[in-house]
Coordinates of C-alpha atoms and ligand atoms in Angstrom, one line a residue:
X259 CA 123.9 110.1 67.4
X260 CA 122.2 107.5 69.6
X261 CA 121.0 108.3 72.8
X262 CA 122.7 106.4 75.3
X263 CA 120.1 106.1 77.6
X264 CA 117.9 103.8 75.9
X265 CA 114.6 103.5 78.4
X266 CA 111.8 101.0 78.2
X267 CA 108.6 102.0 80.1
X268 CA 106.4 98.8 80.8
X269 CA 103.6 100.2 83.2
X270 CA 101.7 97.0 82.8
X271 CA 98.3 97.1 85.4
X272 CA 96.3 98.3 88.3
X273 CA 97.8 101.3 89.4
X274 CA 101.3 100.7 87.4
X275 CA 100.2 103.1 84.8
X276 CA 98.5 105.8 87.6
X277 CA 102.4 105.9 89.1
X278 CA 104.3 105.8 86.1
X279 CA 102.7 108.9 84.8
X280 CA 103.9 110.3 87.8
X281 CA 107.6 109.4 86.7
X282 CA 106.9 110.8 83.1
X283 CA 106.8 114.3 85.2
X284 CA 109.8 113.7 86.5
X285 CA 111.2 112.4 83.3
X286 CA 110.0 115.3 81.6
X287 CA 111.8 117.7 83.8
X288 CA 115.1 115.8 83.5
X289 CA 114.9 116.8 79.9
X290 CA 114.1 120.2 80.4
X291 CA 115.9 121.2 83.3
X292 CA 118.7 119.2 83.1
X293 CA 119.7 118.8 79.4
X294 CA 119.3 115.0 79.4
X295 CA 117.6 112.9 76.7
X296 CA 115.6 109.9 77.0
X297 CA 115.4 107.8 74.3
X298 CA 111.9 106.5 75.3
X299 CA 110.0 103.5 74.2
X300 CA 106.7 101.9 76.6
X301 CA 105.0 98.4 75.8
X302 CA 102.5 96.4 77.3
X303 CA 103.1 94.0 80.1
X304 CA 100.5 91.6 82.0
X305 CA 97.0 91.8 82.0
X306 CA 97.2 95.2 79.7
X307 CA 99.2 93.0 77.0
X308 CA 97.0 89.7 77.8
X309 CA 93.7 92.4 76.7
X310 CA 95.7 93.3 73.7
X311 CA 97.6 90.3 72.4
X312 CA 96.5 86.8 74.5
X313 CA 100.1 86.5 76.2
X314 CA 101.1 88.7 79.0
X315 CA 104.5 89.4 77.3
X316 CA 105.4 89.2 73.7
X317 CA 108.7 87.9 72.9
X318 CA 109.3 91.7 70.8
X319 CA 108.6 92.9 73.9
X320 CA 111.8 91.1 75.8
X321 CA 113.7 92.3 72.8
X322 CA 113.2 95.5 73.2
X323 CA 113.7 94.9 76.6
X324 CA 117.1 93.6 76.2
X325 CA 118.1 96.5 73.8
X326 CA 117.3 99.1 76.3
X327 CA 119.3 100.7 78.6
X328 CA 117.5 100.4 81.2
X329 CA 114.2 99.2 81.7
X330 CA 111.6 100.7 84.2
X331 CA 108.1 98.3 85.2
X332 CA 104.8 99.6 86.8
X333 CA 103.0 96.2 88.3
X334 CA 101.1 93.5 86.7
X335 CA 98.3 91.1 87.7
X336 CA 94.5 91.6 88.9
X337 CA 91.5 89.4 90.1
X338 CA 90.0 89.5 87.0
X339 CA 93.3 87.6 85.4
X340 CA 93.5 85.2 88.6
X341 CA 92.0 82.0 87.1
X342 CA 94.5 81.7 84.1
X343 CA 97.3 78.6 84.0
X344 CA 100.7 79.8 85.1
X345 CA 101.7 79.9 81.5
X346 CA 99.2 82.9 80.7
X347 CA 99.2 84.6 83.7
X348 CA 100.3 88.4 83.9
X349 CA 102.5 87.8 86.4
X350 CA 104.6 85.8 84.1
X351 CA 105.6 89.3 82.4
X352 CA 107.8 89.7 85.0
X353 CA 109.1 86.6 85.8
X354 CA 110.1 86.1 82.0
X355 CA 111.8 89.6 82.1
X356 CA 113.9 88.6 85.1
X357 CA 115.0 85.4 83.7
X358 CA 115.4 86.1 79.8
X359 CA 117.6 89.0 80.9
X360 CA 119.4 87.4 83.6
X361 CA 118.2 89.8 86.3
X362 CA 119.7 87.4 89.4
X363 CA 120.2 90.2 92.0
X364 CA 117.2 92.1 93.0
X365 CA 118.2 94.7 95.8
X366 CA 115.2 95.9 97.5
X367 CA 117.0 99.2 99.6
X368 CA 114.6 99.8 103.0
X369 CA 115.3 103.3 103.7
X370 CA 113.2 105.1 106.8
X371 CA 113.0 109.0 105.6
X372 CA 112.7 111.0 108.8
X373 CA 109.9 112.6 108.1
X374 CA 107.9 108.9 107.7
X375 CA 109.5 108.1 110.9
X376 CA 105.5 108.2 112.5
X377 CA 104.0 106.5 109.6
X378 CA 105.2 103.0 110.1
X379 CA 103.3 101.0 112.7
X380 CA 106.1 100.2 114.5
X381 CA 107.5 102.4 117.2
X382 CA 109.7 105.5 116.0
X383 CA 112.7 104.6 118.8
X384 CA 112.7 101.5 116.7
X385 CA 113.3 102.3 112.8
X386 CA 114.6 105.6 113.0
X387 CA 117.7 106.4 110.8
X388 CA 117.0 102.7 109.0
X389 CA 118.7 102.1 106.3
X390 CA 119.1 98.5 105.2
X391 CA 119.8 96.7 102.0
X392 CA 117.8 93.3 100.9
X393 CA 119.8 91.2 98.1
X394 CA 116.9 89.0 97.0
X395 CA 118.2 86.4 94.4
X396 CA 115.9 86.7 91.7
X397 CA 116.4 83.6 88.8
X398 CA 116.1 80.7 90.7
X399 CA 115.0 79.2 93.8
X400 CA 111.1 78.1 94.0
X401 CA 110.4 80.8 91.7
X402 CA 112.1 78.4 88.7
X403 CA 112.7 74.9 90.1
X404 CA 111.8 72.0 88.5
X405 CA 110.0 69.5 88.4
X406 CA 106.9 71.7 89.5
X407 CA 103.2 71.3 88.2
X408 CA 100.0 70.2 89.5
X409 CA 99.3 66.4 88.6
X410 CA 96.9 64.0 88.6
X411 CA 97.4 60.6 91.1
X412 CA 95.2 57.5 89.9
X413 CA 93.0 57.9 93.0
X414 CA 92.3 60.9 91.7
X415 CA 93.6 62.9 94.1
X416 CA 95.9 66.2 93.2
X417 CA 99.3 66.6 93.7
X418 CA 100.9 70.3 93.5
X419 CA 105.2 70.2 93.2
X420 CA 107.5 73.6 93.4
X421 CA 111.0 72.7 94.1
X422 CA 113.5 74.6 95.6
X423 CA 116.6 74.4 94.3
X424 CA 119.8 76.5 94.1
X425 CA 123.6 75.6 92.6
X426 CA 127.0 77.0 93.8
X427 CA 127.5 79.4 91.1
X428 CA 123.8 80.9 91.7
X429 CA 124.4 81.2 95.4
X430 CA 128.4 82.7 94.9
X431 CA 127.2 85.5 91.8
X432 CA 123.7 87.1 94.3
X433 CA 126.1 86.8 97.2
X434 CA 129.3 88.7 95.5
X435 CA 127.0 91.7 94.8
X436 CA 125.8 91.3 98.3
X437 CA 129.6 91.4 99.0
X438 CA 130.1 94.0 96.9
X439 CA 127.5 96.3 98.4
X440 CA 128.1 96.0 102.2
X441 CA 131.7 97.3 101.2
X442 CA 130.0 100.3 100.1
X443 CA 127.8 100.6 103.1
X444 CA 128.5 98.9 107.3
X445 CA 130.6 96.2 105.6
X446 CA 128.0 93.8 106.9
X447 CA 126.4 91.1 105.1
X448 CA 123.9 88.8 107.4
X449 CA 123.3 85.7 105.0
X450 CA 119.8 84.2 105.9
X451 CA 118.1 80.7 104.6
X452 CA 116.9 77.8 106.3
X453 CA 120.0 75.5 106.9
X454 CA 118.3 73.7 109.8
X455 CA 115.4 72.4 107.2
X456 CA 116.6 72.3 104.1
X457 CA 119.5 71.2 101.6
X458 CA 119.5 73.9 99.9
X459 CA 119.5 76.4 102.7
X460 CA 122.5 74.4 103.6
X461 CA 124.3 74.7 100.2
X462 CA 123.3 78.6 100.7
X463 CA 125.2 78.7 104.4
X464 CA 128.3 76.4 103.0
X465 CA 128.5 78.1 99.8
X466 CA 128.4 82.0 101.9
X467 CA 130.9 80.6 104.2
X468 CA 133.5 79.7 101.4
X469 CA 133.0 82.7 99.1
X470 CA 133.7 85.2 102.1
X471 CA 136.9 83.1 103.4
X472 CA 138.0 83.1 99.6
X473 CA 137.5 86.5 98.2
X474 CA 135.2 88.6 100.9
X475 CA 137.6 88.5 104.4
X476 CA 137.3 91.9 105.3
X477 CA 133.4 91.8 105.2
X478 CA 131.1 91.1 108.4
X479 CA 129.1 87.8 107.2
X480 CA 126.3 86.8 110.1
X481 CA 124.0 83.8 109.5
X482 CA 120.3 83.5 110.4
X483 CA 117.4 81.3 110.1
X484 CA 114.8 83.1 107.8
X485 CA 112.2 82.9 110.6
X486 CA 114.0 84.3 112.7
X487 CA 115.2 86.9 110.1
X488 CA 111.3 87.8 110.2
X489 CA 110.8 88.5 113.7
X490 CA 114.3 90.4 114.1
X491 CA 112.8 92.8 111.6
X492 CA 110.1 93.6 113.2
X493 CA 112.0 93.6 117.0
X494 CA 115.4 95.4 116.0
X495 CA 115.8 96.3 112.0
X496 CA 118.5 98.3 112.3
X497 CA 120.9 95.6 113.5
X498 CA 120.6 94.5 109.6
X499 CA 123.1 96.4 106.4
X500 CA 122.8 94.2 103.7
X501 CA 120.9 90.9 103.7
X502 CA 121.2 88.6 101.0
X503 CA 118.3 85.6 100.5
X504 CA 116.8 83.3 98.3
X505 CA 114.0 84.2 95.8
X506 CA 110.9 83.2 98.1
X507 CA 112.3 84.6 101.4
X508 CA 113.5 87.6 99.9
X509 CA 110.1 88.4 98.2
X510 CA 108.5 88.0 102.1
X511 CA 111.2 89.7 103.8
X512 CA 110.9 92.9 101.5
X513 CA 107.3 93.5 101.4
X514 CA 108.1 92.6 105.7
X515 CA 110.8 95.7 105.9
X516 CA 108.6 97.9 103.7
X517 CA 105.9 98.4 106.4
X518 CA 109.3 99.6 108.9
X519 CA 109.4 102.2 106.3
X520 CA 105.8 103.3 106.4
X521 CA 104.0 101.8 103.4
X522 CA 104.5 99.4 100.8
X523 CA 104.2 102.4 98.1
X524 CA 107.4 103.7 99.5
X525 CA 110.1 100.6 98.2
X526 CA 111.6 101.2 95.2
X527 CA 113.8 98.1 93.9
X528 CA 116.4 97.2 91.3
X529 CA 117.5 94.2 89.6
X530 CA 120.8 93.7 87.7
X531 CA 122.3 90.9 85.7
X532 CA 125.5 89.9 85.8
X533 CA 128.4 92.6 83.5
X534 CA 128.8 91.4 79.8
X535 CA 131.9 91.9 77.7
X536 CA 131.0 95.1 76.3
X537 CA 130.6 96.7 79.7
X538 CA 126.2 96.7 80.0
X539 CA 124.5 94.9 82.5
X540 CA 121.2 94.5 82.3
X541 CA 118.8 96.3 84.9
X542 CA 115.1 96.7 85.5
X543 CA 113.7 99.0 88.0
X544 CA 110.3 98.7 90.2
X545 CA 108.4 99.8 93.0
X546 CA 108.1 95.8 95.3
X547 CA 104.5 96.5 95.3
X548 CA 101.8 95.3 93.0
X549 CA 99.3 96.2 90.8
X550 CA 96.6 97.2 94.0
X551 CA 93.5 96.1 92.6
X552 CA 91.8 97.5 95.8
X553 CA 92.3 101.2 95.4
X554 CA 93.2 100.6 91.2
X555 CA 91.5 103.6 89.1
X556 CA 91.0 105.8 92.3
X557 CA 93.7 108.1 92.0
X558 CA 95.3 107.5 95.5
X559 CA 98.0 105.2 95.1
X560 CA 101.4 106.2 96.3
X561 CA 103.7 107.4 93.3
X562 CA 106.8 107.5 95.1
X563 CA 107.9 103.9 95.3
X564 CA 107.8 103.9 91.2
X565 CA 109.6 107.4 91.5
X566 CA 112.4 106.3 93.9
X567 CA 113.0 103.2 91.1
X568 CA 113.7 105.9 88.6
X569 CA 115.9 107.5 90.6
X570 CA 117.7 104.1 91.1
X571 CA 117.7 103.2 87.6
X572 CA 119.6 106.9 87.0
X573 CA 121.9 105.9 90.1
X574 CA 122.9 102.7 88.9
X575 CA 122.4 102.3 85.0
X576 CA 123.6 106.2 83.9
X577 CA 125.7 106.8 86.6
X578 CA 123.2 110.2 87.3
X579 CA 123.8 110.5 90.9
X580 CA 123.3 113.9 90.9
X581 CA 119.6 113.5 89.9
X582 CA 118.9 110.9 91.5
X583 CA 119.9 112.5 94.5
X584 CA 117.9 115.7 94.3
X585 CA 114.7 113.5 92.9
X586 CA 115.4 112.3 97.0
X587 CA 116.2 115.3 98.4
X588 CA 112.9 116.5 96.8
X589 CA 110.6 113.4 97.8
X590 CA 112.0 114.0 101.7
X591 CA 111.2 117.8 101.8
X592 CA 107.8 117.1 100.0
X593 CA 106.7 114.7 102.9
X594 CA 108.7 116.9 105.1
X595 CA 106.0 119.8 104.5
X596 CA 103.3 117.1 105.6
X597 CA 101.8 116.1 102.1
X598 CA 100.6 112.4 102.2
X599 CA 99.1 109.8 100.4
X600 CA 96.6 107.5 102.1
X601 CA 99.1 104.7 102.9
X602 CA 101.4 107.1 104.8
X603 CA 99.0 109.6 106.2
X604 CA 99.7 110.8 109.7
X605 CA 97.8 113.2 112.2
X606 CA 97.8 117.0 110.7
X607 CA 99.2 115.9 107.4
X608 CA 97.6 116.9 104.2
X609 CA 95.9 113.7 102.5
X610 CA 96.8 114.1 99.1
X611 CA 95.9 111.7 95.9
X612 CA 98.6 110.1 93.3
X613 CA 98.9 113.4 91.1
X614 CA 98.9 115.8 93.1
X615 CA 102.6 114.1 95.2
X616 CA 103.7 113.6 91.7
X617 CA 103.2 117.3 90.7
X618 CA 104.7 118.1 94.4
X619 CA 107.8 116.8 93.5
X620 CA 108.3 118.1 90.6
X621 CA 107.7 121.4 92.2
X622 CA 110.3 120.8 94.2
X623 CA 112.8 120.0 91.7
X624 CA 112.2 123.2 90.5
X625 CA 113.3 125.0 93.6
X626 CA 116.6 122.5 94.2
X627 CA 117.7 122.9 91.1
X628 CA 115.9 126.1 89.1
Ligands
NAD248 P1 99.9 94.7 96.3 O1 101.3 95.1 96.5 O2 99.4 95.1 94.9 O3 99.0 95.4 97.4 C1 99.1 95.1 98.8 C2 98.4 96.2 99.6 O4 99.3 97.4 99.6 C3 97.1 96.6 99.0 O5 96.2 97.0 100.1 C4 97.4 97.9 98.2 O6 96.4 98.8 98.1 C5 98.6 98.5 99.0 N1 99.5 99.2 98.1 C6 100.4 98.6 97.2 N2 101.0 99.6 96.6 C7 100.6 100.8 97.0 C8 100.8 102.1 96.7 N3 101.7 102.5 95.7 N4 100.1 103.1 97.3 C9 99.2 102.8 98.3 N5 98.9 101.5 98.6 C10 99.6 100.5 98.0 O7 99.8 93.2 96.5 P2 98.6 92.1 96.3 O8 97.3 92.8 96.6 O9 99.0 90.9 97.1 O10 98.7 91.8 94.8 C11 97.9 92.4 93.8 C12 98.3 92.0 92.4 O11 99.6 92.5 92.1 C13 98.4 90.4 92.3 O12 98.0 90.1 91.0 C14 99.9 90.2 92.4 O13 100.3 89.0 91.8 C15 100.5 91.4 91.7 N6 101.9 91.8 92.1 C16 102.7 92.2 91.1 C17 103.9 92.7 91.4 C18 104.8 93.2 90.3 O14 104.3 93.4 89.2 N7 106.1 93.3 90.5 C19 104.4 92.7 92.8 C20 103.5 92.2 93.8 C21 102.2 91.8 93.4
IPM249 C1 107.5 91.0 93.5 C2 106.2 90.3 93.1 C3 106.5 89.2 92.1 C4 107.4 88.1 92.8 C5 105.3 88.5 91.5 C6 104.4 89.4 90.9 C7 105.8 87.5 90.5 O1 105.6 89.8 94.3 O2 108.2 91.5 92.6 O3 107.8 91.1 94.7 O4 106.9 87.3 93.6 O5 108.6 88.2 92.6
MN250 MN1 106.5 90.5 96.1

């Protein structure tokens, strides 16, 4: 019989592949401990499949992708890749992924774990017990708007064009799950754009408005400029449950709300496409940092943000919540007994490398469920 859980591993560059052998650990222990199979297939993504083929994705590649299950991705990009056009660029892997699969909603949880509650570099009295929910919109926006390019004038000057552009139905789909989410959590959705600037931010605040009158009454929905967004953040997170955004702002606001929760190496994120008739929606899983060509190769890069995504993508594509859970419960006890990577390293904490945490929580797996 077919496996049902169809996964596609794309570690792509930097340290992607160091933390995604990290989740193979885990993976492997799901199959032994827990009776689960994987049907497991990995590809090449970015610079890795730029080396290999001359494109950063191959279009078998977003097949296979949209046959999966469930897709996991490591990072992609690096210096040495920087001076490509747009249309070679490793980065692209990803962006192609989100839009040939129609991966709108990207939520990007911000979750302080107690024992982190010193690592951040803002004051414990301020993020403890944070736990706050960023609905990026993921297919549109600056990200995708046309017309865009660099061009040419005839005084030979240069002229470089993103647009920003967003529709009704884009705005109403990212802001149901939004919607959707905050019922599940504080009930509150706090909407944020630029309204006072820009058309489209307006659309966004118009569009919010309508959609929670019509089908969303007994939900909270705030409004804020995305500046000020920024510096409330940073002042008082945990006045925020879910936040829902555009494409550009989002990607700011989360790598912003990732330092509340001690290190960029800690946010997991998922992004989903819209349910199609058969029941499957499309989902993709990843850690919101990159490929970290500065400590790439080292052995010191932080494992759990691409562990946490794997314990989303059993959370919300295989309904696992069991294992997701204790892959959390574990992660909390192992920084609980004062193992750290660099990123999160705190006075009389043990300064431990990428393997090493991945090994530690797979030890403790073992003990919550022998
Ligand atoms: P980055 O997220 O790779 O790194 C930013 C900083 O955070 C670096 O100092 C890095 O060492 C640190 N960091 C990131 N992840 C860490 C981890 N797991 N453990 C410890 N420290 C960690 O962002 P950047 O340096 O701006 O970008 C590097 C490359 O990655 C670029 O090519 C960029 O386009 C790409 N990128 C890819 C993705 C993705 O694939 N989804 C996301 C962001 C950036
Ligand atoms: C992210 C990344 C990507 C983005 C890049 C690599 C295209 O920064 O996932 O946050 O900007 O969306
Ligand atoms: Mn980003």
């Amino acid at each position: 019989m077919a496996s049902n859980k169809r996964l596609l591993i794309l570690p792509g560059d930097g340290i992607g592949p160091e933390v995604m052998y990290e989740v193979r650990r885990v993976i492997d222990w799901m199959e032994r401990r827990r009776a689960v199979t994987f049907e497991l297939d990995e590809d090449l993504v970015g610079g890795a499949a730029i080396e290999a083929t001359g494109k950063p994705i191959q279009p078998a590649t977003v097949e296979k992708a949209k046959a999966a299950d469930a897709v996991l991705f490591g990072s992609v990009g690096g210096p040495q890749w920087d001076r490509l056009g747009f249309e070679l660029r490793p980065e692209l892997a990803i962006l192609t992924l989100r839009r040939e699969l129609g991966l709108f909603a990207n939520l990007r949880p911000a979750v302080v774990l107690d024992p982190l509650v010193d690592a951040s570099t803002l004051k414990p009295e301020v993020i403890r017990g944070l736990d706050l929910m960023i609905v990026r919109e993921s297919t549109g926006g600056l990200y995708f708007g046309e017309p865009r390019g660099i061009e040419t004038l005839p005084d030979g000057r240069k002229r470089g064009v993103n647009t920003e552009v967003y529709t009704t139905d884009e705005i109403e789909r990212v802001g149901r799950v939004a919607f959707e989410l905050a019922r599940k959590r504080q009930n509150r959705v706090c909407s944020v754009e630029k309204a006072n600037v820009m058309e489209s931010g307006l659309l966004w605040r118009q569009t919010m408005t309508a959609l929670r009158e019509r089908e969303f009454a007994d939900v909270e929905l705030s409004h804020m400029y995305a500046d000020n967004c920024a510096m409330q953040l940073v002042r008082n997170p945990r006045q925020f449950d879910v936040i829902v955004t555009s494409n550009l702002f989002g990607d700011l606001l989360s790598d912003l709300a990732s330092m509340l929760t001690g290190s960029l190496g800690m946010l997991p994120s998922a992004t989903i496409g819209a349910p199609e008739p058969g029941g499957k929606r499309h989902a993709l899983y990843e850690p919101i940092h990159g490929s970290a060509p500065d400590i790439a190769g080292r052995g010191i890069a932080n494992p759990l943000a691409q562990i946490l995504s794997f314990a989303m993508l059993l959370r919300y594509s295989f309904g696992m919540d069991e294992e997701a859970g204790l892959i959390e419960r574990a992660i909390v006890t192992v920084l609980g007994s004062g193992l750290r990577t660099a990123d999160i390293m705190a006075p009389h904490s043990a300064k431990v490398g990428t393997q090493v945490m991945g090994e530690a929580v797979v030890r403790e797996l073992d003990k919550l469920a022998p």
